[in-house]
Amino acid sequence: MSSNKRTIREHQHLRYNPLRDTWVLVSAHRMKRPWAGQVEKAPEEHIPRHDPRNPLCPGNTRANGEVNPDYDSTFLFENDFPALQPDAPDPGSDQHPLFQSKAARGVCKVMCFHPWSDVTLPLMKRQEVVKVIDKWAELVEELGSTYPWVQIFENKGAMMGCSNPHPHCQVWASSFLPNEPALSDRCQRAYHQKHGEPLLLQYAKQEAEKKERVVVETSDWLAVVPYWATWPYQTLLLPRRHVLRINDLTTEEREGLADIMKRLLTKYDNLFETSFPYSMGWHGAPTGPHLTEDNSHWQLHAHYYPPLLRSATVKKFMVGYEMLAQDQRDLTPEQAAEKLRNLPGEHHTTTK
């Protein structure tokens, strides 16, 4: 091992995140410290397939009095408690630069992946996951015809604030470009202007050659622990060809995406033999009025942010230094990728 690689694996250093124009402090030696802090409650193991009290199950009544259909695939409905509404009034604008406000409008939808509450994406059949992807693409096509941004995201597990174990995600379409994609847009545009190719397309090529941070890969997709990862087992899911938005994926790429999602999420579950919590979401080129603009600097990608660090009940806390100074992580992305990569491909619940 070269002295440079040994330094990176064993000693603290900074890494640059080109998607956010920020730096991450990597402190690999901190994994040696004993842990006497908070231990989370283990996730519920025995979830009923159909709970008559669960508002997301087929045939059940939701909080607004509406009754769900007896769906047998995906099921989409308007969020009963939306953060964005299409007819919100304009708050007006204060003249002082320190007290600015502007209108925020949009729609919020909930999408159930499957009629059963006791399954998650890695345990679903591939064609069932393809149907989820097809519905995502349909929503970006539909909502993106009007709204500048369509955010697809999944919060999985109580540790990530998910209040319902039924497999589902949310889709929020907004009249504005939110902070994170706006920052990513600026960074990808600047890289493209300077280097003449999309940042994440070049990054995927580099990672495919280096291999050291690759977790799983297919002919069309690559899942890596990014060089600049903040969360312990954070991953970045990338198509190998230049793709702007999820609705631009071919049939073959959608099938390949279902395959690599199942493989990646199986690795996650196998790490600590638990239903792995995470927040994930898709980022693609802006939509609505931006559809007619040149977005060639963009590359479709998905972020997975799981909080677990040492076990199924010990998570990484983003507090103190992370909140007041900058992001910091305890094990290197290479160590995290190696652990995930070497895990079995079969889900731990099917091998017992």
Short mmCIF file of C-alpha atoms in Angstrom, two decimals, residues 29-347:
data_model
loop_
_atom_site.label_atom_id
_atom_site.label_comp_id
_atom_site.label_asym_id
_atom_site.label_seq_id
_atom_site.Cartn_x
_atom_site.Cartn_y
_atom_site.Cartn_z
CA HIS A 29 -9.20 6.68 13.50
CA ARG A 30 -12.36 7.63 15.45
CA MET A 31 -13.91 4.21 14.75
CA LYS A 32 -11.53 2.84 17.41
CA ARG A 33 -13.20 4.81 20.21
CA PRO A 34 -15.60 2.93 22.53
CA TRP A 35 -19.29 3.81 22.30
CA ALA A 36 -21.34 4.59 25.41
CA GLY A 37 -23.87 6.91 23.82
CA GLN A 38 -27.47 6.56 22.73
CA VAL A 39 -28.71 3.22 21.46
CA GLU A 40 -31.80 3.28 19.25
CA LYS A 41 -34.78 0.99 19.55
CA ALA A 42 -34.47 -2.00 17.21
CA PRO A 43 -36.98 -1.89 14.33
CA GLU A 44 -40.16 -3.89 14.65
CA GLU A 45 -39.60 -7.40 13.30
CA HIS A 46 -43.13 -8.73 12.95
CA ILE A 47 -45.17 -6.35 10.82
CA PRO A 48 -48.60 -7.69 9.81
CA ARG A 49 -49.17 -8.09 6.09
CA HIS A 50 -52.46 -6.22 6.40
CA ASP A 51 -53.30 -4.08 9.41
CA PRO A 52 -56.93 -2.86 9.47
CA ARG A 53 -55.73 0.23 11.37
CA ASN A 54 -53.03 1.17 8.86
CA PRO A 55 -54.28 4.01 6.61
CA LEU A 56 -51.98 2.93 3.74
CA CYS A 57 -53.29 -0.63 3.43
CA PRO A 58 -55.77 -1.58 0.67
CA GLY A 59 -59.41 -1.08 1.61
CA ASN A 60 -58.66 0.99 4.72
CA THR A 61 -59.92 4.45 5.57
CA ARG A 62 -57.45 7.34 5.71
CA ALA A 63 -57.51 10.37 8.03
CA ASN A 64 -59.60 12.44 5.60
CA GLY A 65 -62.32 9.78 5.40
CA GLU A 66 -61.38 8.47 1.95
CA VAL A 67 -61.26 4.71 1.51
CA ASN A 68 -58.30 3.18 -0.32
CA PRO A 69 -59.10 0.90 -3.25
CA ASP A 70 -58.15 -2.77 -3.05
CA TYR A 71 -54.98 -2.08 -5.02
CA ASP A 72 -52.64 -4.90 -6.05
CA SER A 73 -49.65 -2.92 -7.32
CA THR A 74 -48.65 0.72 -6.78
CA PHE A 75 -51.19 3.16 -5.34
CA LEU A 76 -50.95 6.94 -5.62
CA PHE A 77 -52.98 9.53 -3.71
CA GLU A 78 -52.83 13.18 -2.64
CA ASN A 79 -51.06 13.63 0.70
CA ASP A 80 -53.71 14.13 3.38
CA PHE A 81 -51.41 16.60 5.17
CA PRO A 82 -49.49 18.35 2.35
CA ALA A 83 -46.58 20.72 2.94
CA LEU A 84 -47.38 22.39 -0.40
CA GLN A 85 -50.75 23.33 -1.88
CA PRO A 86 -51.41 24.58 -5.42
CA ASP A 87 -53.57 27.57 -4.44
CA ALA A 88 -51.55 29.10 -1.57
CA PRO A 89 -51.70 32.93 -1.51
CA ASP A 90 -48.70 35.12 -2.25
CA PRO A 91 -47.26 36.36 1.09
CA GLY A 92 -46.10 39.64 -0.45
CA SER A 93 -42.58 40.96 -0.14
CA ASP A 94 -40.99 43.07 2.56
CA GLN A 95 -38.78 45.82 1.16
CA HIS A 96 -35.89 45.11 3.53
CA PRO A 97 -33.30 42.60 2.18
CA LEU A 98 -33.17 40.79 5.53
CA PHE A 99 -36.89 40.00 5.50
CA GLN A 100 -37.60 38.47 2.11
CA SER A 101 -40.43 36.09 1.25
CA LYS A 102 -42.07 34.79 -1.88
CA ALA A 103 -44.86 32.46 -2.94
CA ALA A 104 -44.50 28.68 -2.54
CA ARG A 105 -47.02 26.47 -4.33
CA GLY A 106 -47.12 22.83 -5.32
CA VAL A 107 -48.62 19.41 -4.77
CA CYS A 108 -47.66 16.53 -2.47
CA LYS A 109 -48.46 12.91 -3.27
CA VAL A 110 -47.93 9.61 -1.50
CA MET A 111 -47.16 6.46 -3.46
CA CYS A 112 -47.45 2.98 -2.00
CA PHE A 113 -45.05 0.48 -3.57
CA HIS A 114 -46.98 -2.69 -2.77
CA PRO A 115 -50.25 -3.80 -1.12
CA TRP A 116 -48.40 -5.71 1.63
CA SER A 117 -47.01 -3.96 4.70
CA ASP A 118 -44.43 -6.65 5.47
CA VAL A 119 -42.30 -6.21 2.34
CA THR A 120 -39.70 -3.63 1.34
CA LEU A 121 -38.09 -2.90 -2.03
CA PRO A 122 -35.28 -5.50 -1.71
CA LEU A 123 -37.88 -8.18 -0.95
CA MET A 124 -40.20 -7.27 -3.82
CA LYS A 125 -40.04 -9.06 -7.17
CA ARG A 126 -38.04 -7.29 -9.87
CA GLN A 127 -41.09 -6.60 -12.02
CA GLU A 128 -42.86 -5.10 -9.00
CA VAL A 129 -39.93 -2.71 -8.57
CA VAL A 130 -40.07 -1.90 -12.30
CA LYS A 131 -43.69 -0.81 -11.79
CA VAL A 132 -42.52 1.56 -9.04
CA ILE A 133 -39.89 3.03 -11.38
CA ASP A 134 -42.45 3.38 -14.20
CA LYS A 135 -44.76 5.28 -11.87
CA TRP A 136 -41.89 7.56 -10.79
CA ALA A 137 -41.17 8.32 -14.44
CA GLU A 138 -44.86 8.96 -15.12
CA LEU A 139 -45.06 11.43 -12.24
CA VAL A 140 -41.97 13.35 -13.36
CA GLU A 141 -43.45 13.52 -16.86
CA GLU A 142 -46.85 14.68 -15.61
CA LEU A 143 -45.92 17.07 -12.78
CA GLY A 144 -42.75 18.21 -14.53
CA SER A 145 -44.77 19.62 -17.42
CA THR A 146 -45.74 22.45 -15.05
CA TYR A 147 -43.55 22.50 -11.95
CA PRO A 148 -39.83 23.43 -11.98
CA TRP A 149 -38.95 20.64 -9.55
CA VAL A 150 -40.38 17.19 -8.79
CA GLN A 151 -38.77 15.59 -5.75
CA ILE A 152 -39.21 11.84 -5.35
CA PHE A 153 -38.03 10.65 -1.93
CA GLU A 154 -38.40 7.75 0.46
CA ASN A 155 -37.89 7.90 4.22
CA LYS A 156 -37.52 4.30 5.39
CA GLY A 157 -37.64 3.35 9.06
CA ALA A 158 -38.69 5.10 12.24
CA MET A 159 -35.08 6.26 12.70
CA MET A 160 -35.56 8.45 9.60
CA GLY A 161 -38.88 9.86 10.78
CA CYS A 162 -41.09 7.44 8.85
CA SER A 163 -44.36 7.14 10.73
CA ASN A 164 -45.73 4.16 8.79
CA PRO A 165 -43.98 0.82 8.03
CA HIS A 166 -46.00 0.23 4.85
CA PRO A 167 -43.63 0.49 1.82
CA HIS A 168 -44.15 3.92 0.31
CA CYS A 169 -42.50 7.13 -0.88
CA GLN A 170 -43.51 10.74 -1.37
CA VAL A 171 -43.50 13.01 -4.40
CA TRP A 172 -43.48 16.79 -3.92
CA ALA A 173 -43.70 19.11 -6.92
CA SER A 174 -42.87 22.76 -6.25
CA SER A 175 -43.17 26.12 -7.98
CA PHE A 176 -39.55 26.85 -7.03
CA LEU A 177 -36.18 25.12 -7.33
CA PRO A 178 -35.27 23.95 -3.78
CA ASN A 179 -31.91 24.69 -2.18
CA GLU A 180 -30.17 21.33 -2.73
CA PRO A 181 -30.96 20.91 -6.44
CA ALA A 182 -30.27 24.61 -7.04
CA LEU A 183 -26.79 24.18 -5.52
CA SER A 184 -26.23 20.97 -7.48
CA ASP A 185 -27.34 22.72 -10.65
CA ARG A 186 -24.77 25.49 -10.15
CA CYS A 187 -21.96 23.04 -9.40
CA GLN A 188 -22.71 20.74 -12.32
CA ARG A 189 -23.04 23.71 -14.67
CA ALA A 190 -19.69 25.17 -13.55
CA TYR A 191 -17.93 21.82 -14.01
CA HIS A 192 -19.45 21.36 -17.48
CA GLN A 193 -18.41 24.85 -18.56
CA LYS A 194 -14.84 24.26 -17.38
CA HIS A 195 -14.32 20.64 -18.47
CA GLY A 196 -16.78 20.19 -21.34
CA GLU A 197 -18.62 17.13 -20.00
CA PRO A 198 -21.13 16.33 -17.25
CA LEU A 199 -19.56 16.05 -13.80
CA LEU A 200 -21.34 12.86 -12.80
CA LEU A 201 -20.81 11.16 -16.16
CA GLN A 202 -17.05 11.64 -15.79
CA TYR A 203 -17.25 10.65 -12.13
CA ALA A 204 -19.02 7.37 -12.98
CA LYS A 205 -16.32 6.55 -15.54
CA GLN A 206 -13.58 7.22 -13.00
CA GLU A 207 -15.23 5.13 -10.28
CA ALA A 208 -15.89 2.25 -12.69
CA GLU A 209 -12.15 2.17 -13.45
CA LYS A 210 -10.91 2.55 -9.87
CA LYS A 211 -13.39 0.00 -8.40
CA GLU A 212 -12.44 0.75 -4.77
CA ARG A 213 -15.72 2.51 -3.92
CA VAL A 214 -18.05 0.43 -6.11
CA VAL A 215 -20.67 -1.54 -4.17
CA VAL A 216 -22.66 -3.09 -7.04
CA GLU A 217 -22.72 -2.51 -10.79
CA THR A 218 -24.48 -3.62 -13.96
CA SER A 219 -23.98 -2.86 -17.63
CA ASP A 220 -26.19 0.24 -17.28
CA TRP A 221 -25.79 1.29 -13.63
CA LEU A 222 -23.21 1.92 -10.92
CA ALA A 223 -23.72 2.20 -7.15
CA VAL A 224 -20.80 3.66 -5.20
CA VAL A 225 -20.00 5.06 -1.80
CA PRO A 226 -19.02 8.50 -3.11
CA TYR A 227 -15.50 9.78 -2.49
CA TRP A 228 -17.04 12.69 -0.56
CA ALA A 229 -19.67 10.68 1.37
CA THR A 230 -20.87 12.21 4.64
CA TRP A 231 -23.10 9.49 6.07
CA PRO A 232 -21.33 6.22 7.04
CA TYR A 233 -22.81 4.00 4.32
CA GLN A 234 -24.08 6.68 1.96
CA THR A 235 -24.33 5.63 -1.69
CA LEU A 236 -24.77 7.31 -5.04
CA LEU A 237 -26.64 5.51 -7.83
CA LEU A 238 -25.63 6.52 -11.36
CA PRO A 239 -26.54 5.53 -14.93
CA ARG A 240 -23.54 4.86 -17.17
CA ARG A 241 -24.90 6.81 -20.14
CA HIS A 242 -25.89 10.48 -20.18
CA VAL A 243 -29.49 10.72 -18.86
CA LEU A 244 -31.19 13.94 -17.76
CA ARG A 245 -34.32 12.67 -16.02
CA ILE A 246 -35.83 9.40 -14.83
CA ASN A 247 -38.54 9.52 -17.51
CA ASP A 248 -35.75 9.44 -20.13
CA LEU A 249 -34.71 5.90 -19.11
CA THR A 250 -35.26 3.12 -21.64
CA THR A 251 -37.20 -0.05 -20.80
CA GLU A 252 -33.94 -1.96 -20.45
CA GLU A 253 -32.47 0.71 -18.16
CA ARG A 254 -35.55 0.62 -15.94
CA GLU A 255 -35.26 -3.15 -15.62
CA GLY A 256 -31.57 -2.77 -14.84
CA LEU A 257 -32.38 -0.10 -12.27
CA ALA A 258 -34.83 -2.43 -10.53
CA ASP A 259 -32.11 -5.08 -10.42
CA ILE A 260 -29.38 -2.85 -8.97
CA MET A 261 -31.78 -1.27 -6.45
CA LYS A 262 -32.70 -4.74 -5.14
CA ARG A 263 -29.03 -5.73 -4.96
CA LEU A 264 -27.94 -2.52 -3.21
CA LEU A 265 -30.78 -2.56 -0.68
CA THR A 266 -30.17 -6.26 0.02
CA LYS A 267 -26.56 -5.37 0.87
CA TYR A 268 -27.84 -2.65 3.19
CA ASP A 269 -30.19 -5.04 5.01
CA ASN A 270 -27.46 -7.67 5.29
CA LEU A 271 -24.92 -5.31 6.87
CA PHE A 272 -26.49 -5.43 10.33
CA GLU A 273 -29.21 -7.99 9.50
CA THR A 274 -31.95 -5.43 9.92
CA SER A 275 -34.38 -3.54 7.72
CA PHE A 276 -31.89 -0.77 6.95
CA PRO A 277 -33.21 2.76 7.50
CA TYR A 278 -32.39 5.54 5.04
CA SER A 279 -33.60 8.63 3.26
CA MET A 280 -33.23 8.45 -0.49
CA GLY A 281 -34.25 10.61 -3.40
CA TRP A 282 -33.81 11.28 -7.11
CA HIS A 283 -32.14 14.33 -8.63
CA GLY A 284 -32.46 15.07 -12.33
CA ALA A 285 -32.53 18.11 -14.54
CA PRO A 286 -35.12 20.76 -13.53
CA THR A 287 -38.48 20.66 -15.27
CA GLY A 288 -41.39 23.01 -16.02
CA PRO A 289 -40.01 26.26 -17.49
CA HIS A 290 -36.52 24.68 -17.54
CA LEU A 291 -37.54 22.01 -20.07
CA THR A 292 -36.68 24.33 -22.95
CA GLU A 293 -33.26 25.26 -21.51
CA ASP A 294 -29.91 23.57 -22.10
CA ASN A 295 -29.53 21.13 -19.20
CA SER A 296 -26.73 19.06 -20.72
CA HIS A 297 -24.64 19.62 -17.58
CA TRP A 298 -27.08 17.48 -15.58
CA GLN A 299 -26.88 13.75 -14.96
CA LEU A 300 -29.67 11.75 -13.32
CA HIS A 301 -28.70 10.25 -9.97
CA ALA A 302 -30.13 8.95 -6.69
CA HIS A 303 -28.78 9.63 -3.20
CA TYR A 304 -29.10 7.12 -0.36
CA TYR A 305 -28.44 8.53 3.12
CA PRO A 306 -28.54 5.80 5.83
CA PRO A 307 -27.76 6.83 9.43
CA LEU A 308 -26.47 3.53 10.90
CA LEU A 309 -22.80 3.49 11.88
CA ARG A 310 -21.82 0.64 14.23
CA SER A 311 -24.84 -1.64 14.49
CA ALA A 312 -28.59 -1.85 13.90
CA THR A 313 -29.11 0.39 16.93
CA VAL A 314 -26.16 2.83 16.84
CA LYS A 315 -26.39 5.66 14.33
CA LYS A 316 -24.24 8.57 13.23
CA PHE A 317 -25.26 11.88 14.84
CA MET A 318 -24.95 15.03 12.73
CA VAL A 319 -24.62 17.48 15.63
CA GLY A 320 -22.13 19.89 17.15
CA TYR A 321 -19.21 20.17 14.72
CA GLU A 322 -21.32 19.03 11.76
CA MET A 323 -23.97 21.65 12.46
CA LEU A 324 -21.61 24.48 13.36
CA ALA A 325 -18.49 23.84 11.27
CA GLN A 326 -18.64 21.19 8.51
CA ASP A 327 -19.54 17.59 7.75
CA GLN A 328 -17.42 14.87 9.36
CA ARG A 329 -17.35 11.08 8.99
CA ASP A 330 -15.64 8.32 11.02
CA LEU A 331 -14.78 5.54 8.54
CA THR A 332 -13.46 6.09 5.05
CA PRO A 333 -15.76 5.67 2.03
CA GLU A 334 -13.40 2.92 0.81
CA GLN A 335 -13.85 0.97 4.04
CA ALA A 336 -17.64 1.39 3.86
CA ALA A 337 -17.74 0.28 0.21
CA GLU A 338 -15.60 -2.79 0.93
CA LYS A 339 -17.88 -3.86 3.77
CA LEU A 340 -20.99 -3.51 1.62
CA ARG A 341 -19.42 -5.07 -1.47
CA ASN A 342 -18.31 -8.20 0.40
CA LEU A 343 -21.74 -8.92 1.85
CA PRO A 344 -23.84 -11.80 0.44
CA GLY A 345 -26.16 -11.12 -2.48
CA GLU A 346 -28.99 -13.14 -0.96
CA HIS A 347 -31.21 -11.37 1.57
#
